[in-house]
């Protein structure tokens, strides 16, 4: 990075790929040097590890112009900047501090406002408050304009409110499905798709419908369908619709999950890094996504470095779901980096301090890693105690019939039973095969995950696990 352009370099590094697409679409700059600067900013936005250097010979005032031009274009499209304006204007109306100039600005906005705008609902309610403000002051001429807007857009507003309520019920069903493991939300698909592709619905409802569709498709592992709605959102962002940095970061985080499930780990890592370009309240969620990808790519040292540098963020967080995710990854990462004693101390302390929250969300992921840790340490008696203390077998049995389900807790338990001399090797093998057979089948990816799990556990009894792997693959191969 060249020091003479450090400020501009730092600024350009914050530009996101979809922002770049929008800026190029808006480009009407005719100065060749200014245009070359803009194009280089947009080219670099698409890259992560490499970037093209800016020409120091170009007048620095042209860099200043491009920076200001970019900021203005993005601010005009930024739905969150618009929300800030709406909130501030609402406060001024409520407190009788709105100025004549601000009134005229609002009246001008009313005459051109589109019912598909992101915060249309908020704006409609603001106009109602403004009309009340005008009426009490006998401003009948201005009231004609507000009244016309409210009448013309009433149907769109009521529809938006009704859709918002439906999305609330969909969210309740989807989150219940996620935590319970029972699939009960397929009936929402058609309605959510109609919201997403609607030409008359406000942007906030459309984006929320997209998020819930993604949630639904991920739950049902319908990644091709998910890809289609992601592609639709891509086109919206490129047009500057529904744009805000916050929205893009959330979108990138969901793309991480999509590409991870499609085993496109390079793209998953790319989007994971993009999602972390801004500090916000969801950073721990974005970090967890990145760490999961790094571990999938066997970048174990890099994953540990990322977690160590963000450990204080984990400690400060009040989001128990994401804290559990971080803790699970941390145990796994420490095991991968041969720091099992540290992993044991951390896991025991975390479980003691958070046992009231552990079973609220993806508890199996934490306990399966904790049991792997105890198995690695050859603390097989502790495995049995932990499984029995928290009724883990009974809890896991509730999800045993799901497709691609790997009964990890059952496997750790039966292995510990054998290691403690309570069952024979033949009985162990039978229990492993039977518990894996309780799943509602394995697809290609599910079988690959099962094989990977067997390989990670095979250090305990290499020959036996080789036989189990061979037999399961033969059985599943015939079934498919």
CSV table of C-alpha atoms in Angstrom, one decimal:
chain,number,residue,atom,x,y,z
A,1,UNK,CA,0.0,0.0,0.0
A,2,UNK,CA,1.4,3.4,-1.0
A,3,UNK,CA,1.5,6.0,1.7
A,4,UNK,CA,0.4,8.9,-0.5
A,5,UNK,CA,-2.9,7.2,-1.2
A,6,UNK,CA,-3.3,5.4,2.1
A,7,UNK,CA,-6.6,7.2,3.0
A,8,UNK,CA,-8.1,6.4,-0.4
A,9,UNK,CA,-6.8,2.8,-0.3
A,10,UNK,CA,-8.4,2.3,3.1
A,11,UNK,CA,-11.7,3.7,1.8
A,12,UNK,CA,-11.6,1.6,-1.4
A,13,UNK,CA,-11.0,-1.6,0.6
A,14,UNK,CA,-14.4,-1.1,2.3
A,15,UNK,CA,-16.3,-1.2,-1.0
A,16,UNK,CA,-18.3,-4.5,-1.4
A,17,UNK,CA,-18.8,-6.4,-4.7
A,18,UNK,CA,-22.5,-5.5,-5.0
A,19,UNK,CA,-21.8,-1.9,-4.3
A,20,UNK,CA,-19.2,-2.0,-7.1
A,21,UNK,CA,-21.8,-3.4,-9.5
A,22,UNK,CA,-24.2,-0.6,-8.6
A,23,UNK,CA,-21.6,2.1,-8.9
A,24,UNK,CA,-20.6,0.9,-12.4
A,25,UNK,CA,-24.2,0.9,-13.5
A,26,UNK,CA,-24.6,4.5,-12.2
A,27,UNK,CA,-21.3,5.6,-13.8
A,28,UNK,CA,-21.7,8.6,-16.1
A,29,UNK,CA,-18.3,10.1,-15.5
A,30,UNK,CA,-16.6,11.3,-18.7
A,31,UNK,CA,-13.2,12.3,-17.3
A,32,UNK,CA,-11.0,9.3,-18.3
A,33,UNK,CA,-8.7,9.5,-15.2
A,34,UNK,CA,-11.6,9.7,-12.8
A,35,UNK,CA,-13.3,6.8,-14.6
A,36,UNK,CA,-10.1,4.7,-14.4
A,37,UNK,CA,-10.0,5.3,-10.6
A,38,UNK,CA,-13.6,4.2,-10.2
A,39,UNK,CA,-13.2,1.1,-12.4
A,40,UNK,CA,-10.1,0.1,-10.4
A,41,UNK,CA,-12.0,0.5,-7.1
A,42,UNK,CA,-14.7,-1.8,-8.5
A,43,UNK,CA,-12.2,-4.4,-9.8
A,44,UNK,CA,-10.5,-4.5,-6.4
A,45,UNK,CA,-13.9,-4.9,-4.7
A,46,UNK,CA,-14.4,-8.2,-6.4
A,47,UNK,CA,-11.0,-9.6,-5.2
A,48,UNK,CA,-10.0,-10.5,-1.7
A,49,UNK,CA,-6.3,-11.5,-1.5
A,50,UNK,CA,-5.0,-9.3,-4.4
A,51,UNK,CA,-5.6,-5.8,-5.6
A,52,UNK,CA,-4.5,-3.5,-8.4
A,53,UNK,CA,-2.5,-0.4,-7.3
A,54,UNK,CA,-3.8,3.1,-8.0
A,55,UNK,CA,-1.8,5.5,-10.1
A,56,UNK,CA,-0.1,8.1,-7.9
A,57,UNK,CA,0.6,10.3,-10.9
A,58,UNK,CA,-3.2,11.2,-11.2
A,59,UNK,CA,-4.1,14.5,-9.4
A,60,UNK,CA,-5.1,13.7,-5.8
A,61,UNK,CA,-8.2,15.9,-6.2
A,62,UNK,CA,-9.6,13.4,-8.6
A,63,UNK,CA,-9.3,10.7,-6.0
A,64,UNK,CA,-11.1,13.0,-3.6
A,65,UNK,CA,-13.8,13.6,-6.2
A,66,UNK,CA,-14.3,9.8,-6.7
A,67,UNK,CA,-14.5,9.2,-3.0
A,68,UNK,CA,-17.2,11.9,-2.6
A,69,UNK,CA,-19.1,10.6,-5.7
A,70,UNK,CA,-19.1,7.0,-4.3
A,71,UNK,CA,-20.3,8.1,-0.9
A,72,UNK,CA,-23.1,10.2,-2.4
A,73,UNK,CA,-24.3,7.4,-4.7
A,74,UNK,CA,-24.3,4.8,-1.9
A,75,UNK,CA,-26.0,7.1,0.6
A,76,UNK,CA,-28.8,7.9,-1.9
A,77,UNK,CA,-29.4,4.2,-2.3
A,78,UNK,CA,-28.9,3.2,1.3
A,79,UNK,CA,-32.2,2.1,2.9
A,80,UNK,CA,-30.8,2.4,6.4
A,81,UNK,CA,-29.8,6.1,5.8
A,82,UNK,CA,-33.4,6.6,4.7
A,83,UNK,CA,-34.6,5.0,7.9
A,84,UNK,CA,-32.5,7.4,9.9
A,85,UNK,CA,-34.1,10.3,8.0
A,86,UNK,CA,-37.6,8.9,8.7
A,87,UNK,CA,-36.9,8.4,12.4
A,88,UNK,CA,-35.4,11.9,12.8
A,89,UNK,CA,-38.3,13.5,10.9
A,90,UNK,CA,-40.8,11.6,13.0
A,91,UNK,CA,-39.2,12.9,16.1
A,92,UNK,CA,-39.3,16.5,14.8
A,93,UNK,CA,-43.0,16.2,14.1
A,94,UNK,CA,-43.7,14.7,17.5
A,95,UNK,CA,-41.8,17.5,19.2
A,96,UNK,CA,-43.0,20.3,17.0
A,97,UNK,CA,-39.4,21.1,15.9
A,98,UNK,CA,-39.7,20.4,12.2
A,99,UNK,CA,-38.5,23.5,10.1
A,100,UNK,CA,-40.3,24.9,7.1
A,101,UNK,CA,-37.5,23.7,4.9
A,102,UNK,CA,-37.8,20.2,6.3
A,103,UNK,CA,-41.5,20.3,5.7
A,104,UNK,CA,-41.0,21.2,2.1
A,105,UNK,CA,-38.5,18.4,1.7
A,106,UNK,CA,-41.0,15.9,3.2
A,107,UNK,CA,-43.8,17.2,1.0
A,108,UNK,CA,-41.6,16.8,-2.1
A,109,UNK,CA,-40.7,13.2,-1.0
A,110,UNK,CA,-44.4,12.4,-0.6
A,111,UNK,CA,-45.2,13.4,-4.2
A,112,UNK,CA,-42.6,11.0,-5.6
A,113,UNK,CA,-42.6,8.1,-3.0
A,114,UNK,CA,-42.8,4.6,-4.3
A,115,UNK,CA,-44.9,1.9,-2.4
A,116,UNK,CA,-42.2,-0.7,-3.2
A,117,UNK,CA,-39.5,1.3,-1.3
A,118,UNK,CA,-37.8,-0.6,1.5
A,119,UNK,CA,-39.3,1.3,4.4
A,120,UNK,CA,-42.6,2.1,2.8
A,121,UNK,CA,-44.6,1.0,5.9
A,122,UNK,CA,-42.6,3.4,8.1
A,123,UNK,CA,-43.0,6.2,5.6
A,124,UNK,CA,-46.8,5.7,5.3
A,125,UNK,CA,-47.1,5.9,9.1
A,126,UNK,CA,-44.9,9.0,9.1
A,127,UNK,CA,-47.2,10.7,6.5
A,128,UNK,CA,-50.2,9.9,8.8
A,129,UNK,CA,-48.5,11.7,11.7
A,130,UNK,CA,-47.6,14.6,9.4
A,131,UNK,CA,-51.1,15.0,8.2
A,132,UNK,CA,-52.3,15.2,11.8
A,133,UNK,CA,-49.6,17.8,12.4
A,134,UNK,CA,-50.9,19.8,9.4
A,135,UNK,CA,-54.6,19.5,10.3
A,136,UNK,CA,-54.2,21.0,13.8
A,137,UNK,CA,-52.5,24.0,12.2
A,138,UNK,CA,-55.2,24.4,9.5
A,139,UNK,CA,-52.8,23.7,6.7
A,140,UNK,CA,-55.5,22.4,4.4
A,141,UNK,CA,-53.7,22.8,1.1
A,142,UNK,CA,-50.8,20.7,2.3
A,143,UNK,CA,-53.3,18.2,3.8
A,144,UNK,CA,-54.7,17.6,0.3
A,145,UNK,CA,-51.3,16.2,-0.8
A,146,UNK,CA,-50.9,14.0,2.3
A,147,UNK,CA,-54.5,12.8,2.1
A,148,UNK,CA,-54.1,11.9,-1.6
A,149,UNK,CA,-51.0,9.9,-0.8
A,150,UNK,CA,-52.6,8.0,2.1
A,151,UNK,CA,-55.7,7.2,0.0
A,152,UNK,CA,-53.8,6.0,-3.1
A,153,UNK,CA,-51.4,3.8,-1.0
A,154,UNK,CA,-53.8,2.6,1.6
A,155,UNK,CA,-54.3,-0.8,-0.1
A,156,UNK,CA,-50.5,-1.3,-0.5
A,157,UNK,CA,-50.0,-0.4,3.2
A,158,UNK,CA,-52.6,-2.7,4.5
A,159,UNK,CA,-51.2,-5.5,2.3
A,160,UNK,CA,-47.7,-4.8,3.7
A,161,UNK,CA,-48.9,-5.0,7.3
A,162,UNK,CA,-50.7,-8.3,6.6
A,163,UNK,CA,-47.6,-9.7,4.9
A,164,UNK,CA,-45.5,-8.6,7.9
A,165,UNK,CA,-47.8,-10.5,10.2
A,166,UNK,CA,-47.6,-13.6,8.0
A,167,UNK,CA,-43.8,-13.4,8.0
A,168,UNK,CA,-43.9,-13.4,11.8
A,169,UNK,CA,-45.9,-16.7,11.9
A,170,UNK,CA,-43.6,-18.2,9.3
A,171,UNK,CA,-40.6,-17.2,11.5
A,172,UNK,CA,-42.1,-18.9,14.5
A,173,UNK,CA,-42.6,-22.1,12.5
A,174,UNK,CA,-39.1,-22.0,11.0
A,175,UNK,CA,-37.2,-21.3,14.2
A,176,UNK,CA,-39.2,-24.1,15.9
A,177,UNK,CA,-38.3,-26.4,13.1
A,178,UNK,CA,-34.7,-25.5,13.4
A,179,UNK,CA,-34.5,-26.3,17.1
A,180,UNK,CA,-36.8,-29.3,17.2
A,181,UNK,CA,-35.6,-31.0,14.0
A,182,UNK,CA,-39.2,-31.7,12.8
A,183,UNK,CA,-40.0,-30.5,9.3
A,184,UNK,CA,-43.2,-28.6,9.4
A,185,UNK,CA,-42.8,-25.5,7.2
A,186,UNK,CA,-42.9,-26.7,3.6
A,187,UNK,CA,-46.4,-25.2,3.3
A,188,UNK,CA,-44.9,-21.7,3.6
A,189,UNK,CA,-42.8,-22.0,0.4
A,190,UNK,CA,-45.4,-20.9,-2.1
A,191,UNK,CA,-46.5,-17.9,0.0
A,192,UNK,CA,-42.9,-16.8,0.7
A,193,UNK,CA,-42.1,-17.0,-3.0
A,194,UNK,CA,-45.1,-14.8,-3.9
A,195,UNK,CA,-43.8,-12.2,-1.4
A,196,UNK,CA,-40.3,-12.3,-2.7
A,197,UNK,CA,-41.2,-11.9,-6.4
A,198,UNK,CA,-44.1,-9.4,-5.8
A,199,UNK,CA,-43.9,-6.2,-7.9
A,200,UNK,CA,-46.0,-4.2,-5.4
A,201,UNK,CA,-44.6,-5.2,-2.0
A,202,UNK,CA,-42.3,-3.1,0.0
A,203,UNK,CA,-38.6,-4.0,0.0
A,204,UNK,CA,-38.3,-4.8,3.7
A,205,UNK,CA,-41.0,-7.5,3.4
A,206,UNK,CA,-39.4,-8.8,0.2
A,207,UNK,CA,-36.0,-9.2,1.9
A,208,UNK,CA,-37.5,-10.8,5.0
A,209,UNK,CA,-39.3,-13.2,2.7
A,210,UNK,CA,-36.0,-14.0,1.1
A,211,UNK,CA,-34.3,-14.7,4.5
A,212,UNK,CA,-37.1,-17.1,5.5
A,213,UNK,CA,-37.1,-18.9,2.2
A,214,UNK,CA,-33.3,-19.4,2.6
A,215,UNK,CA,-34.0,-20.8,6.1
A,216,UNK,CA,-36.7,-23.1,4.7
A,217,UNK,CA,-34.5,-24.4,1.8
A,218,UNK,CA,-31.6,-25.0,4.1
A,219,UNK,CA,-33.7,-26.9,6.5
A,220,UNK,CA,-34.9,-29.1,3.6
A,221,UNK,CA,-31.5,-29.2,2.0
A,222,UNK,CA,-33.0,-27.9,-1.2
A,223,UNK,CA,-29.9,-25.9,-2.3
A,224,UNK,CA,-30.7,-25.6,-6.0
A,225,UNK,CA,-33.9,-23.7,-5.0
A,226,UNK,CA,-31.9,-21.6,-2.6
A,227,UNK,CA,-29.5,-20.7,-5.3
A,228,UNK,CA,-32.3,-19.4,-7.5
A,229,UNK,CA,-33.5,-16.9,-4.8
A,230,UNK,CA,-29.9,-15.9,-4.1
A,231,UNK,CA,-29.5,-15.1,-7.8
A,232,UNK,CA,-32.6,-13.0,-7.7
A,233,UNK,CA,-31.3,-11.0,-4.8
A,234,UNK,CA,-28.0,-10.6,-6.7
A,235,UNK,CA,-29.8,-8.8,-9.5
A,236,UNK,CA,-31.7,-6.6,-7.0
A,237,UNK,CA,-28.5,-5.5,-5.3
A,238,UNK,CA,-26.8,-4.8,-8.6
A,239,UNK,CA,-29.7,-2.4,-9.4
A,240,UNK,CA,-29.3,-0.7,-6.0
A,241,UNK,CA,-32.5,-2.1,-4.6
A,242,UNK,CA,-32.8,-3.1,-0.9
A,243,UNK,CA,-29.3,-1.9,-0.5
A,244,UNK,CA,-27.6,-1.2,2.9
A,245,UNK,CA,-24.2,-2.5,4.1
A,246,UNK,CA,-26.0,-4.2,6.9
A,247,UNK,CA,-28.2,-6.0,4.4
A,248,UNK,CA,-25.3,-7.0,2.3
A,249,UNK,CA,-23.3,-8.4,5.3
A,250,UNK,CA,-26.3,-10.5,6.3
A,251,UNK,CA,-26.7,-11.7,2.7
A,252,UNK,CA,-23.0,-12.6,2.5
A,253,UNK,CA,-23.3,-14.6,5.7
A,254,UNK,CA,-26.1,-16.6,4.2
A,255,UNK,CA,-24.1,-17.2,1.0
A,256,UNK,CA,-21.4,-18.7,3.2
A,257,UNK,CA,-23.9,-21.4,4.4
A,258,UNK,CA,-25.2,-22.0,0.8
A,259,UNK,CA,-21.7,-22.5,-0.7
A,260,UNK,CA,-20.6,-24.6,2.3
A,261,UNK,CA,-23.6,-26.9,1.8
A,262,UNK,CA,-22.8,-27.1,-1.9
A,263,UNK,CA,-19.2,-28.0,-1.0
A,264,UNK,CA,-17.9,-24.9,-2.9
A,265,UNK,CA,-15.6,-24.0,0.0
A,266,UNK,CA,-13.5,-21.4,-1.8
A,267,UNK,CA,-16.6,-19.3,-2.5
A,268,UNK,CA,-17.8,-20.0,1.1
A,269,UNK,CA,-14.5,-18.7,2.5
A,270,UNK,CA,-14.7,-15.6,0.1
A,271,UNK,CA,-18.1,-14.6,1.3
A,272,UNK,CA,-17.2,-15.3,5.0
A,273,UNK,CA,-14.3,-12.8,4.8
A,274,UNK,CA,-16.6,-10.3,3.1
A,275,UNK,CA,-19.2,-10.6,5.8
A,276,UNK,CA,-16.6,-9.6,8.4
A,277,UNK,CA,-15.6,-6.3,6.7
A,278,UNK,CA,-17.8,-4.3,9.1
A,279,UNK,CA,-18.1,-4.4,12.9
A,280,UNK,CA,-21.7,-4.9,14.0
A,281,UNK,CA,-23.8,-6.9,16.5
A,282,UNK,CA,-23.8,-10.0,14.3
A,283,UNK,CA,-20.0,-10.3,14.1
A,284,UNK,CA,-19.9,-13.4,16.2
A,285,UNK,CA,-22.4,-15.1,13.8
A,286,UNK,CA,-20.2,-14.2,10.9
A,287,UNK,CA,-17.1,-15.4,12.7
A,288,UNK,CA,-18.7,-18.7,13.4
A,289,UNK,CA,-19.4,-19.1,9.7
A,290,UNK,CA,-15.8,-18.3,8.7
A,291,UNK,CA,-14.4,-20.7,11.3
A,292,UNK,CA,-16.6,-23.5,10.2
A,293,UNK,CA,-15.3,-23.1,6.6
A,294,UNK,CA,-11.7,-22.9,7.7
A,295,UNK,CA,-12.1,-26.1,9.6
A,296,UNK,CA,-13.7,-27.8,6.6
A,297,UNK,CA,-10.7,-26.7,4.6
A,298,UNK,CA,-8.4,-28.1,7.3
A,299,UNK,CA,-7.0,-24.6,7.9
A,300,UNK,CA,-6.8,-25.5,11.5
A,301,UNK,CA,-4.0,-23.1,12.6
A,302,UNK,CA,-5.7,-20.1,10.8
A,303,UNK,CA,-9.0,-21.0,12.5
A,304,UNK,CA,-7.3,-21.0,15.9
A,305,UNK,CA,-5.7,-17.7,15.2
A,306,UNK,CA,-9.1,-16.2,14.2
A,307,UNK,CA,-10.8,-17.5,17.4
A,308,UNK,CA,-7.9,-16.4,19.7
A,309,UNK,CA,-8.0,-12.9,18.3
A,310,UNK,CA,-11.8,-12.7,18.8
A,311,UNK,CA,-12.1,-14.5,22.2
A,312,UNK,CA,-13.0,-11.3,24.0
A,313,UNK,CA,-15.9,-10.8,21.6
A,314,UNK,CA,-17.1,-14.3,22.5
A,315,UNK,CA,-16.9,-13.5,26.2
A,316,UNK,CA,-18.9,-10.2,25.9
A,317,UNK,CA,-21.7,-11.6,23.8
A,318,UNK,CA,-25.2,-12.1,25.2
A,319,UNK,CA,-26.3,-14.2,22.2
A,320,UNK,CA,-26.3,-17.7,23.7
A,321,UNK,CA,-26.9,-19.4,20.4
A,322,UNK,CA,-23.8,-17.9,18.8
A,323,UNK,CA,-21.7,-18.3,22.0
A,324,UNK,CA,-22.5,-22.0,21.9
A,325,UNK,CA,-21.5,-22.1,18.2
A,326,UNK,CA,-18.2,-20.4,19.0
A,327,UNK,CA,-17.5,-22.7,22.0
A,328,UNK,CA,-18.2,-25.8,19.9
A,329,UNK,CA,-15.8,-24.6,17.2
A,330,UNK,CA,-13.2,-23.7,19.8
A,331,UNK,CA,-13.2,-27.2,21.3
A,332,UNK,CA,-12.9,-28.7,17.8
A,333,UNK,CA,-10.2,-26.3,16.8
A,334,UNK,CA,-8.1,-26.9,19.9
A,335,UNK,CA,-8.4,-30.7,19.4
A,336,UNK,CA,-7.2,-30.2,15.7
A,337,UNK,CA,-4.3,-28.2,16.9
A,338,UNK,CA,-3.3,-30.8,19.6
A,339,UNK,CA,-4.2,-28.5,22.5
A,340,UNK,CA,-6.4,-31.0,24.2
A,341,UNK,CA,-5.7,-30.0,27.8
A,342,UNK,CA,-6.7,-26.4,27.1
A,343,UNK,CA,-9.8,-27.7,25.2
A,344,UNK,CA,-10.8,-29.8,28.2
A,345,UNK,CA,-10.4,-26.9,30.7
A,346,UNK,CA,-12.4,-24.6,28.4
A,347,UNK,CA,-15.2,-27.1,27.7
A,348,UNK,CA,-15.7,-28.0,31.3
A,349,UNK,CA,-15.8,-24.3,32.3
A,350,UNK,CA,-18.2,-23.4,29.5
A,351,UNK,CA,-20.5,-26.2,30.3
A,352,UNK,CA,-20.5,-25.4,34.0
A,353,UNK,CA,-21.2,-21.6,33.4
A,354,UNK,CA,-23.7,-22.1,30.6
A,355,UNK,CA,-25.6,-25.3,31.3
A,356,UNK,CA,-28.9,-23.5,31.5
A,357,UNK,CA,-28.5,-22.4,27.8
A,358,UNK,CA,-26.7,-25.3,26.2
A,359,UNK,CA,-29.9,-27.2,25.4
A,360,UNK,CA,-31.7,-24.2,23.9
A,361,UNK,CA,-29.9,-24.5,20.6
A,362,UNK,CA,-27.8,-27.0,18.6
A,363,UNK,CA,-26.6,-28.8,21.8
A,364,UNK,CA,-25.6,-32.0,19.8
A,365,UNK,CA,-22.8,-30.1,18.1
A,366,UNK,CA,-21.3,-29.0,21.4
A,367,UNK,CA,-21.6,-32.4,23.1
A,368,UNK,CA,-20.4,-34.4,20.1
A,369,UNK,CA,-17.2,-32.3,20.1
A,370,UNK,CA,-16.9,-32.5,23.9
A,371,UNK,CA,-17.2,-36.3,23.8
A,372,UNK,CA,-14.6,-36.5,21.0
A,373,UNK,CA,-12.3,-34.5,23.3
A,374,UNK,CA,-12.9,-36.9,26.2
A,375,UNK,CA,-12.4,-39.9,23.8
A,376,UNK,CA,-9.1,-38.4,22.5
A,377,UNK,CA,-8.0,-38.0,26.2
A,378,UNK,CA,-9.0,-41.7,26.8
A,379,UNK,CA,-11.4,-40.5,29.5
A,380,UNK,CA,-14.0,-43.1,28.5
A,381,UNK,CA,-15.5,-43.2,32.0
A,382,UNK,CA,-16.2,-39.5,31.8
A,383,UNK,CA,-17.9,-40.1,28.4
A,384,UNK,CA,-20.4,-42.5,30.1
A,385,UNK,CA,-20.9,-40.1,33.0
A,386,UNK,CA,-21.6,-37.1,30.8
A,387,UNK,CA,-24.0,-39.0,28.5
A,388,UNK,CA,-26.0,-40.3,31.5
A,389,UNK,CA,-25.9,-37.0,33.4
A,390,UNK,CA,-27.5,-35.1,30.6
A,391,UNK,CA,-29.7,-37.9,29.1
A,392,UNK,CA,-27.9,-37.4,25.8
A,393,UNK,CA,-29.0,-40.8,24.3
A,394,UNK,CA,-32.6,-40.0,24.9
A,395,UNK,CA,-32.2,-36.5,23.5
A,396,UNK,CA,-30.5,-37.8,20.4
A,397,UNK,CA,-33.0,-40.5,19.8
A,398,UNK,CA,-35.6,-37.7,19.1
A,399,UNK,CA,-33.7,-36.9,15.9
A,400,UNK,CA,-32.5,-40.3,14.9
A,401,UNK,CA,-35.0,-40.8,12.0
A,402,UNK,CA,-33.8,-37.7,10.1
A,403,UNK,CA,-32.1,-38.1,6.7
A,404,UNK,CA,-28.3,-38.0,6.8
A,405,UNK,CA,-28.4,-38.2,10.6
A,406,UNK,CA,-25.1,-39.3,12.2
A,407,UNK,CA,-25.7,-40.7,15.7
A,408,UNK,CA,-22.4,-39.4,17.1
A,409,UNK,CA,-23.4,-39.4,20.7
A,410,UNK,CA,-24.5,-43.1,20.5
A,411,UNK,CA,-21.2,-44.0,18.9
A,412,UNK,CA,-19.1,-42.2,21.6
A,413,UNK,CA,-21.2,-43.9,24.2
A,414,UNK,CA,-21.0,-47.4,22.8
A,415,UNK,CA,-17.3,-47.0,22.2
A,416,UNK,CA,-16.8,-45.9,25.8
A,417,UNK,CA,-18.9,-48.9,27.0
A,418,UNK,CA,-16.5,-51.2,25.1
A,419,UNK,CA,-13.4,-49.4,26.3
A,420,UNK,CA,-14.6,-49.7,29.9
A,421,UNK,CA,-15.2,-53.5,29.4
A,422,UNK,CA,-19.0,-53.4,29.6
A,423,UNK,CA,-19.6,-54.8,26.1
A,424,UNK,CA,-17.7,-57.0,23.6
A,425,UNK,CA,-16.2,-55.9,20.3
A,426,UNK,CA,-18.9,-57.8,18.4
A,427,UNK,CA,-21.6,-56.0,20.4
A,428,UNK,CA,-19.9,-52.6,19.8
A,429,UNK,CA,-19.8,-53.2,16.1
A,430,UNK,CA,-23.5,-54.2,16.1
A,431,UNK,CA,-24.5,-51.1,18.1
A,432,UNK,CA,-22.6,-48.8,15.7
A,433,UNK,CA,-24.2,-50.4,12.6
A,434,UNK,CA,-27.7,-50.4,14.1
A,435,UNK,CA,-27.6,-46.8,15.3
A,436,UNK,CA,-26.3,-45.6,11.9
A,437,UNK,CA,-29.1,-47.7,10.3
A,438,UNK,CA,-31.7,-45.8,12.3
A,439,UNK,CA,-31.2,-42.8,10.0
A,440,UNK,CA,-33.7,-42.2,7.3
A,441,UNK,CA,-31.0,-42.8,4.7
A,442,UNK,CA,-27.9,-41.0,3.5
A,443,UNK,CA,-27.4,-39.1,0.3
A,444,UNK,CA,-24.0,-38.7,-1.3
A,445,UNK,CA,-23.0,-35.7,0.8
A,446,UNK,CA,-24.4,-37.4,4.0
A,447,UNK,CA,-22.4,-40.5,3.3
A,448,UNK,CA,-19.2,-38.4,2.8
A,449,UNK,CA,-19.8,-36.7,6.2
A,450,UNK,CA,-20.4,-40.1,7.8
A,451,UNK,CA,-17.1,-41.5,6.3
A,452,UNK,CA,-15.2,-38.4,7.5
A,453,UNK,CA,-16.6,-38.9,11.1
A,454,UNK,CA,-15.6,-42.6,11.0
A,455,UNK,CA,-12.1,-41.6,9.9
A,456,UNK,CA,-11.7,-39.1,12.7
A,457,UNK,CA,-12.8,-41.7,15.3
A,458,UNK,CA,-10.9,-44.6,13.9
A,459,UNK,CA,-7.7,-43.8,15.9
A,460,UNK,CA,-9.3,-45.6,18.8
A,461,UNK,CA,-9.9,-49.0,17.0
A,462,UNK,CA,-8.6,-48.7,13.4
A,463,UNK,CA,-9.5,-52.2,12.3
A,464,UNK,CA,-13.0,-52.3,13.7
A,465,UNK,CA,-13.9,-48.9,12.3
A,466,UNK,CA,-12.5,-49.9,8.9
A,467,UNK,CA,-14.9,-52.8,8.9
A,468,UNK,CA,-17.8,-50.6,10.0
A,469,UNK,CA,-17.1,-48.1,7.3
A,470,UNK,CA,-16.9,-50.8,4.6
A,471,UNK,CA,-20.1,-52.4,5.7
A,472,UNK,CA,-22.0,-49.1,5.9
A,473,UNK,CA,-20.8,-48.0,2.5
A,474,UNK,CA,-21.8,-51.3,1.0
A,475,UNK,CA,-25.3,-51.2,2.6
A,476,UNK,CA,-25.9,-47.6,1.6
A,477,UNK,CA,-24.5,-48.2,-1.9
A,478,UNK,CA,-27.1,-51.0,-2.4
A,479,UNK,CA,-29.9,-48.8,-1.0
A,480,UNK,CA,-29.1,-46.0,-3.3
